[in-house]
Coordinates of C-alpha atoms in Angstrom, one line a residue:
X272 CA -33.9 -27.2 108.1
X273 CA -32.8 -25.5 104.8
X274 CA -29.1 -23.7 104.2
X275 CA -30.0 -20.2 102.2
X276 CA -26.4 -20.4 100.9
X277 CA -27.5 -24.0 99.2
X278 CA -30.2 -21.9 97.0
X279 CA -29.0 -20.7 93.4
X280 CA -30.4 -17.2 93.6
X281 CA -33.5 -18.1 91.6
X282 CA -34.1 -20.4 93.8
X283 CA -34.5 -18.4 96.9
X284 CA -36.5 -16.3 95.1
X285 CA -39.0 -18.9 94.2
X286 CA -38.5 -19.6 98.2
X287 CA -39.6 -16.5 99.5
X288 CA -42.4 -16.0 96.8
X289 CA -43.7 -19.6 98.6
X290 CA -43.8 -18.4 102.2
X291 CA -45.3 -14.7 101.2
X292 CA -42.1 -12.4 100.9
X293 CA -41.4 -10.4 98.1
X294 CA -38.8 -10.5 95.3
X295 CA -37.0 -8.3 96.4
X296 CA -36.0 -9.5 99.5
X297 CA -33.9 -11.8 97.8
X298 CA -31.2 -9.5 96.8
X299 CA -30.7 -8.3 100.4
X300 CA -30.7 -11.9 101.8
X301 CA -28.2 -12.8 99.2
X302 CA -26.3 -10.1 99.5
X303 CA -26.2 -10.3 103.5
X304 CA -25.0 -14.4 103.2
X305 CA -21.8 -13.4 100.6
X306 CA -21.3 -10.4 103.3
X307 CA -20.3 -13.4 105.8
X308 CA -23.7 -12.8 107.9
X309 CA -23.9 -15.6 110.6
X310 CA -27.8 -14.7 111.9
X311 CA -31.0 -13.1 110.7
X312 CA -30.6 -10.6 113.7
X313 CA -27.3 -9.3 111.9
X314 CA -30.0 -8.8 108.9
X315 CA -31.0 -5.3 109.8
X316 CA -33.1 -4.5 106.7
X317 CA -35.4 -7.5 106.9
X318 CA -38.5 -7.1 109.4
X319 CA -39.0 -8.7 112.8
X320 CA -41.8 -11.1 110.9
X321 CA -39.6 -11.8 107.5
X322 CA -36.9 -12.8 110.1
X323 CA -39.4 -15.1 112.2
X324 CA -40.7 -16.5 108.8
X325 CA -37.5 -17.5 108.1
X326 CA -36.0 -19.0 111.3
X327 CA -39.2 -21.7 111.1
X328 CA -37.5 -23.7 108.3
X329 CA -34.1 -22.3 107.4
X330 CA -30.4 -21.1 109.1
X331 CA -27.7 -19.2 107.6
X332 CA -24.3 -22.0 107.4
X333 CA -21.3 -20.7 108.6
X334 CA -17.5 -22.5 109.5
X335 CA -15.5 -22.3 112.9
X336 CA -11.7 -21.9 112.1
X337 CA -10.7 -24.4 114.1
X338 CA -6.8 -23.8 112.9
X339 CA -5.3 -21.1 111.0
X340 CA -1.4 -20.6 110.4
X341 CA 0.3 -17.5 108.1
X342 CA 3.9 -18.6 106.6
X343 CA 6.7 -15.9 107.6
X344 CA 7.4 -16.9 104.3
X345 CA 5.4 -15.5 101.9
X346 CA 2.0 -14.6 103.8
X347 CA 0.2 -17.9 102.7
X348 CA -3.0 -18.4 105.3
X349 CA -3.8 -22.1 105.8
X350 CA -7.0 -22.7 107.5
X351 CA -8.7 -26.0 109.3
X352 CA -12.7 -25.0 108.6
X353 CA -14.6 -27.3 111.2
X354 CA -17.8 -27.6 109.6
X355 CA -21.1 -28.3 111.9
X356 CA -20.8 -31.9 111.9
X357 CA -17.8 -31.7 113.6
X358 CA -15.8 -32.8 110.3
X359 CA -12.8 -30.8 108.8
X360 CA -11.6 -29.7 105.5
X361 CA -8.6 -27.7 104.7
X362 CA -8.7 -24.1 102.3
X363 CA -5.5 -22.0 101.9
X364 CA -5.1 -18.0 100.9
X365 CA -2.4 -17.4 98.3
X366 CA -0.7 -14.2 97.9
X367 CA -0.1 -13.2 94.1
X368 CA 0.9 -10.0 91.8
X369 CA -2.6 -10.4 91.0
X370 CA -4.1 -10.7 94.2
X371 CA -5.6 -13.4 96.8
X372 CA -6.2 -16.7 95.6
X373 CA -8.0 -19.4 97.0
X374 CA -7.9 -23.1 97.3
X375 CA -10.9 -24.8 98.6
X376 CA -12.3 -28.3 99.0
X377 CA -14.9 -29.9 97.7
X378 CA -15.5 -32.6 99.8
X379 CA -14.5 -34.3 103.0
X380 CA -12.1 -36.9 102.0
X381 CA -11.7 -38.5 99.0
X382 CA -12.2 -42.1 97.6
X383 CA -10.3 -41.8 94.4
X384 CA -7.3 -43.5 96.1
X385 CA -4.1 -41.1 94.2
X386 CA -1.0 -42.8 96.0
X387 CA 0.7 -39.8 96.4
X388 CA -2.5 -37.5 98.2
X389 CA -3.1 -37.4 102.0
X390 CA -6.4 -36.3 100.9
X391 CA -7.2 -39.8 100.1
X392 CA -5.9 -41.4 103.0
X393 CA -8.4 -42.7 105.4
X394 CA -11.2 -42.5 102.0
X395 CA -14.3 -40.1 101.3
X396 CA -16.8 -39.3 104.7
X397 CA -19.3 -37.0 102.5
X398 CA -19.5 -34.5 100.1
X399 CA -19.7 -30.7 100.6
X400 CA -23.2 -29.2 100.4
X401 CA -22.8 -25.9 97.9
X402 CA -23.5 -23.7 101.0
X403 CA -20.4 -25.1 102.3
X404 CA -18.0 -25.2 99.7
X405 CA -18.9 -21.4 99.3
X406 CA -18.4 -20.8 103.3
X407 CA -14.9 -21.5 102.2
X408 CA -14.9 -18.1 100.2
X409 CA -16.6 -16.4 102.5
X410 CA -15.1 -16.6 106.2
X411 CA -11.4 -16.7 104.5
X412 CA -12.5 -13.4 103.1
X413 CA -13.8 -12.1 106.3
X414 CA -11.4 -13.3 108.5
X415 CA -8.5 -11.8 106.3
X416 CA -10.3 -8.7 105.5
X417 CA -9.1 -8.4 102.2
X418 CA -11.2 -9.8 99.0
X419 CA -10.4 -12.8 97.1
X420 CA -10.7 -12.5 93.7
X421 CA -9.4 -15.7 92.4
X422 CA -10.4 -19.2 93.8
X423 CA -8.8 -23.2 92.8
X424 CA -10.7 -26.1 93.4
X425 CA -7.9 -28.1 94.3
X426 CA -8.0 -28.9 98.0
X427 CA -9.6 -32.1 99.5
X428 CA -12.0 -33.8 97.3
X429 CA -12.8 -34.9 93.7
X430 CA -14.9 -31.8 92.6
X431 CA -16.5 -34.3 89.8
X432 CA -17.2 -36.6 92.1
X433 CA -19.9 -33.7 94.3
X434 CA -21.0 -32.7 90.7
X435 CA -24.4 -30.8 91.1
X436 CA -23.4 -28.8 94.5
X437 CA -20.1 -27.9 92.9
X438 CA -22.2 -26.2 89.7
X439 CA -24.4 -24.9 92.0
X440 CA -21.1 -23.5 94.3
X441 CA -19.7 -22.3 90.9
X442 CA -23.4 -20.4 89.7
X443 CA -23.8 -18.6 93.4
X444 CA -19.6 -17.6 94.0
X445 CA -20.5 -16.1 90.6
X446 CA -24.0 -14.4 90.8
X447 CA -23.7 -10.2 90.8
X448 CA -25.3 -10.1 93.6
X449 CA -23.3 -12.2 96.0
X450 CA -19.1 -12.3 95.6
X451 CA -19.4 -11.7 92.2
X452 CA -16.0 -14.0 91.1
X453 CA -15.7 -14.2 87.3
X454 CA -15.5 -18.0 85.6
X455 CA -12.5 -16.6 84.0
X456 CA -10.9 -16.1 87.5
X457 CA -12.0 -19.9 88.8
X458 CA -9.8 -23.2 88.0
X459 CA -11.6 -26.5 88.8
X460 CA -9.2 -29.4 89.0
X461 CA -10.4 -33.0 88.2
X462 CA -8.2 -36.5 88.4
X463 CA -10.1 -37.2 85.6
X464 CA -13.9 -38.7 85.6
X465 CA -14.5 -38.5 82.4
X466 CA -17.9 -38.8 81.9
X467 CA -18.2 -35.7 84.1
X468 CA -16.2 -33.2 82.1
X469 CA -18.3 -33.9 79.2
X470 CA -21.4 -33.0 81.4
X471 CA -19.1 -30.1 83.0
X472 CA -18.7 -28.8 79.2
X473 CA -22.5 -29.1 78.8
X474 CA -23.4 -26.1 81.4
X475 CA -21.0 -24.0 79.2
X476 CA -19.6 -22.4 82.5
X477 CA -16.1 -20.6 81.6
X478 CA -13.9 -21.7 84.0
X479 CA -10.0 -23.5 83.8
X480 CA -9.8 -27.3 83.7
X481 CA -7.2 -28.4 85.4
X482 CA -6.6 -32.5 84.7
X483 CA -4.5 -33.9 87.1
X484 CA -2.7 -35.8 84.6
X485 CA 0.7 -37.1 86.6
X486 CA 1.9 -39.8 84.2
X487 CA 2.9 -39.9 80.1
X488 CA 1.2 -43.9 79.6
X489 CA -1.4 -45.9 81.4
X490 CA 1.1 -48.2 82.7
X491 CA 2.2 -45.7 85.4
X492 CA -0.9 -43.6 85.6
X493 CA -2.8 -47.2 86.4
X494 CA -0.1 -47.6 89.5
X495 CA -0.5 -44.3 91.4
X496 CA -4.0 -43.3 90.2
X497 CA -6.8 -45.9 90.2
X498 CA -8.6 -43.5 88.4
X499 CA -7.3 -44.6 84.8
X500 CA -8.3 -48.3 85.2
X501 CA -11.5 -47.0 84.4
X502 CA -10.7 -44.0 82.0
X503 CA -7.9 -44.5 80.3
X504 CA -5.3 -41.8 79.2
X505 CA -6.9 -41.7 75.3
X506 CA -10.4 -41.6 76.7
X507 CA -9.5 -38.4 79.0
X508 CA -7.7 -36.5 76.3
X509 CA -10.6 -37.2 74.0
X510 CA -13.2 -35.5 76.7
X511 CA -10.5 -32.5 77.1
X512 CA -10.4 -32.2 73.8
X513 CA -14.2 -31.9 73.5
X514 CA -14.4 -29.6 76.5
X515 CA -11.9 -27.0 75.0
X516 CA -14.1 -27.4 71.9
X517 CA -16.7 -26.6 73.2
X518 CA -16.0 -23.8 75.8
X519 CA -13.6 -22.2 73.7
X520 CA -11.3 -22.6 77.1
X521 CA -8.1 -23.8 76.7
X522 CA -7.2 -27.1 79.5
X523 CA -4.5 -27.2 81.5
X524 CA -2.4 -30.0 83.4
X525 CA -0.9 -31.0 86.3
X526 CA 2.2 -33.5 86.8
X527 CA 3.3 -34.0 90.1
X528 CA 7.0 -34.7 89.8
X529 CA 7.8 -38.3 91.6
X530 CA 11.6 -38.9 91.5
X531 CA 12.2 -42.8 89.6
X532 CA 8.7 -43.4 88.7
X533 CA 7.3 -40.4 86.0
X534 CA 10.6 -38.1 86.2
X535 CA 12.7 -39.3 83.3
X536 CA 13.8 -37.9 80.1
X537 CA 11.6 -40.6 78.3
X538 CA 8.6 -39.4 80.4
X539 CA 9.0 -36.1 79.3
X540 CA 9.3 -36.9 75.7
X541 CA 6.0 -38.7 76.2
X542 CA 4.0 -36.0 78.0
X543 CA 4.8 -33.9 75.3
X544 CA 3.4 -36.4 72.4
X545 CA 0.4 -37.1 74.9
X546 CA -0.6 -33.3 75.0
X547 CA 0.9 -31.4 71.8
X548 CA -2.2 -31.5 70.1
X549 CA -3.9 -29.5 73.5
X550 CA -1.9 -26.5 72.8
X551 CA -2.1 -26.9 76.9
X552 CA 0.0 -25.4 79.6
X553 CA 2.4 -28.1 82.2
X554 CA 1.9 -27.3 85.5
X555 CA 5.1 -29.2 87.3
X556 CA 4.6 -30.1 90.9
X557 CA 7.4 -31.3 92.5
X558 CA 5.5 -34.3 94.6
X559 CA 4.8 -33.2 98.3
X560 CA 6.3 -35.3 100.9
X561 CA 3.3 -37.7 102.5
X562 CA 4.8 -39.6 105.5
X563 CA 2.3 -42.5 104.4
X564 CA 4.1 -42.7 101.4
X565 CA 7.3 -43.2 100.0
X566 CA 7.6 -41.3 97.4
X567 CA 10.2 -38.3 96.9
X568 CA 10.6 -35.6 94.5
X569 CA 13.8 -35.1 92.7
X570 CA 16.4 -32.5 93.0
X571 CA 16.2 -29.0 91.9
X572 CA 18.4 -29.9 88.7
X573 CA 16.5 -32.5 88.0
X574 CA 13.1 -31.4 88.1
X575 CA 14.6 -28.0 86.0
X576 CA 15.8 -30.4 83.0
X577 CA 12.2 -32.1 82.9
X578 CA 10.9 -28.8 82.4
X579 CA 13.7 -27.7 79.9
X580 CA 13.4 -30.8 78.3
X581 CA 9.0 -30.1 77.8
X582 CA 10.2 -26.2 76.5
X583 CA 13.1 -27.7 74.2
X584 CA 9.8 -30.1 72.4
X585 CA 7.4 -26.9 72.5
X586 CA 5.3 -27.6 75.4
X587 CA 4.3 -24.2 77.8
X588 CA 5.8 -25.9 80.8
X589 CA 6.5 -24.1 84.4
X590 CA 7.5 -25.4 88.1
X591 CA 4.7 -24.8 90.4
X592 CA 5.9 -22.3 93.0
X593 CA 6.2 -23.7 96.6
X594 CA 3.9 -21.2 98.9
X595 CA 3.3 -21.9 102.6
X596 CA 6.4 -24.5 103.0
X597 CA 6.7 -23.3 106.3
X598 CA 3.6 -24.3 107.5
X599 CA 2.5 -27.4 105.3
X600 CA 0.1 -25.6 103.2
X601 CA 0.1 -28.8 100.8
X602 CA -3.5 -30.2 100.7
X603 CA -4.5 -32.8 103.4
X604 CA -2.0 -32.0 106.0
X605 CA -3.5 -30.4 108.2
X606 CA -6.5 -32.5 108.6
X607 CA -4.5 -36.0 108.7
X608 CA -3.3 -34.9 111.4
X609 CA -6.3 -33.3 113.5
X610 CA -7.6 -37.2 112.1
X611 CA -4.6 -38.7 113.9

């Protein structure tokens, strides 16, 4: 049986075309899948027949909140998506000036190993099918009521790693005739698999790269992200380099913050040779608390001179705001512990 929301629009045309439907039909199929429709029968413009046709070798995907909490903090919506298989994966709603943003996940687990990510803990089970990484969008949307209009791939998963449904995810959230998201409005956030990004640059799709950078030398990235003993620090900046180059988009980073091991004056001093060049903005995350772990972030003054510190040597540097503290709205929470 087929997902429609795995077809790039073209694509279910060409598949209606094949069992006798016309053209057309695709826009109101499409149209009726971003809407959040969970059966043909909710497909009141398509005939009894087209809606027969279809049910012989296709079904319309959809996700079972399994566990959803708003902070009293700040109105952050964390949600456990049980997906058909019975696994889970984690999204979470932001509130901004600007409006909703989400986070979503790309896969079920992960296998890149970061020390400091539950995500990784317990390794990768599969990777998302498009349809499903777009379900994310989709019954956060309708469940809140409201629309999203920005979304972050930075929940569970290695988006690089679940390459060709994440393009196809990023091509459909996109399409007119579905949620209509622009690029501009999407940030995809890799650990760094290098030879990825330069195929990433090749589809010339305009979203933010995010690189989860989180050390200033191989000799600490090589301890908490096994990642760099295969592409080292030089080779990744090289293929962000060549990325901005050729999408004209500027990258950005991420540094999670991990008190005594990347924290120091020195460290900072370093990040800023390592990325000068980049003209790139520092995100600073102060390191999430992962009770398989032992690392801890730093105190509030100390994590404030890091970032003064990046300013003072002419690096665009901010602290990550903390959203959804209340109800552990950090990725991979939630599901280590349905998991548990």
């Amino acid at each position: 049986m087929i997902d429609l929301k795995d077809f790039e629009y073209d694509e279910l045309i060409e598949y209606l075309q094949s069992i006798g439907e016309k053209k057309f039909r695709a826009e109101q199929i499409f149209s009726w899948l971003h809407k959040g429709a969970e059966s043909y029968g909710e497909m009141t413009n398509l005939s009894k027949i087209t809606r027969e046709k279809l049910e012989k070798d296709t079904y319309v995907s959809t996700l079972k909140i399994r566990e959803k909490y708003v902070s009293r903090i700040d109105g952050t919506v964390k949600y456990l998506f049980e997906l058909p298989d019975g696994n889970c994966i984690e999204s979470v709603v932001m509130r901004y000036h600007h409006g909703l943003t989400i986070c979503i996940s790309s896969q079920v687990g992960c296998r890149m190993g970061c020390r400091f990510c539950a995500s990784t803990i317990g390794g990768l089970y599969r990777s998302l099918t498009a349809g499903e990484i777009l379900n994310q969008v989709i019954f956060a949307q309708k469940d809140i009521g409201e629309r999203i209009s920005n979304i972050v791939m930075m929940g569970i998963g290695e988006p690089l790693d679940n390459f060709e449904n994440v393009v196809k995810f990023l091509h459909n959230v996109n399409h007119e005739k579905g949620l209509n998201i622009g690029y501009r409005h999407i940030s995809l956030s890799t650990c760094g698999v290098v030879p990825m990004i330069y195929k990433l640059a090749e589809e010339k799709i305009p979203i933010t790269l995010t690189i989860s950078l989180h050390a200033p030398n191989d000799a600490i990235r090589d301890s908490i992200m096994p990642v760099n003993h295969k592409y080292k620090i030089a080779e990744l900046l090289e293929a962000c380099r060549e990325y901005a180059g050729i999408t004209g988009r500027r990258i950005s980073f991420e540094y999670s913050l991990i008190h005594g091991v990347n924290d120091s004056m020195e460290n900072a001093k370093e990040l800023a040779n390592l990325v000068r060049d980049l003209h790139s903005h520092i995100n600073l995350i102060p390191v999430n608390k992962v009770e398989e772990r032992n690392f801890e972030k730093g105190s509030g003054k100390e994590i404030k001179a890091f970032q003064e510190k990046l300013t003072s040597l002419g690096i665009n540097a901010t602290v990550r705001r903390e959203l959804g503290s209340d109800i552990s709205a950090s990725c991979g929470q939630l599901r280590k512990k349905v998991l548990k």
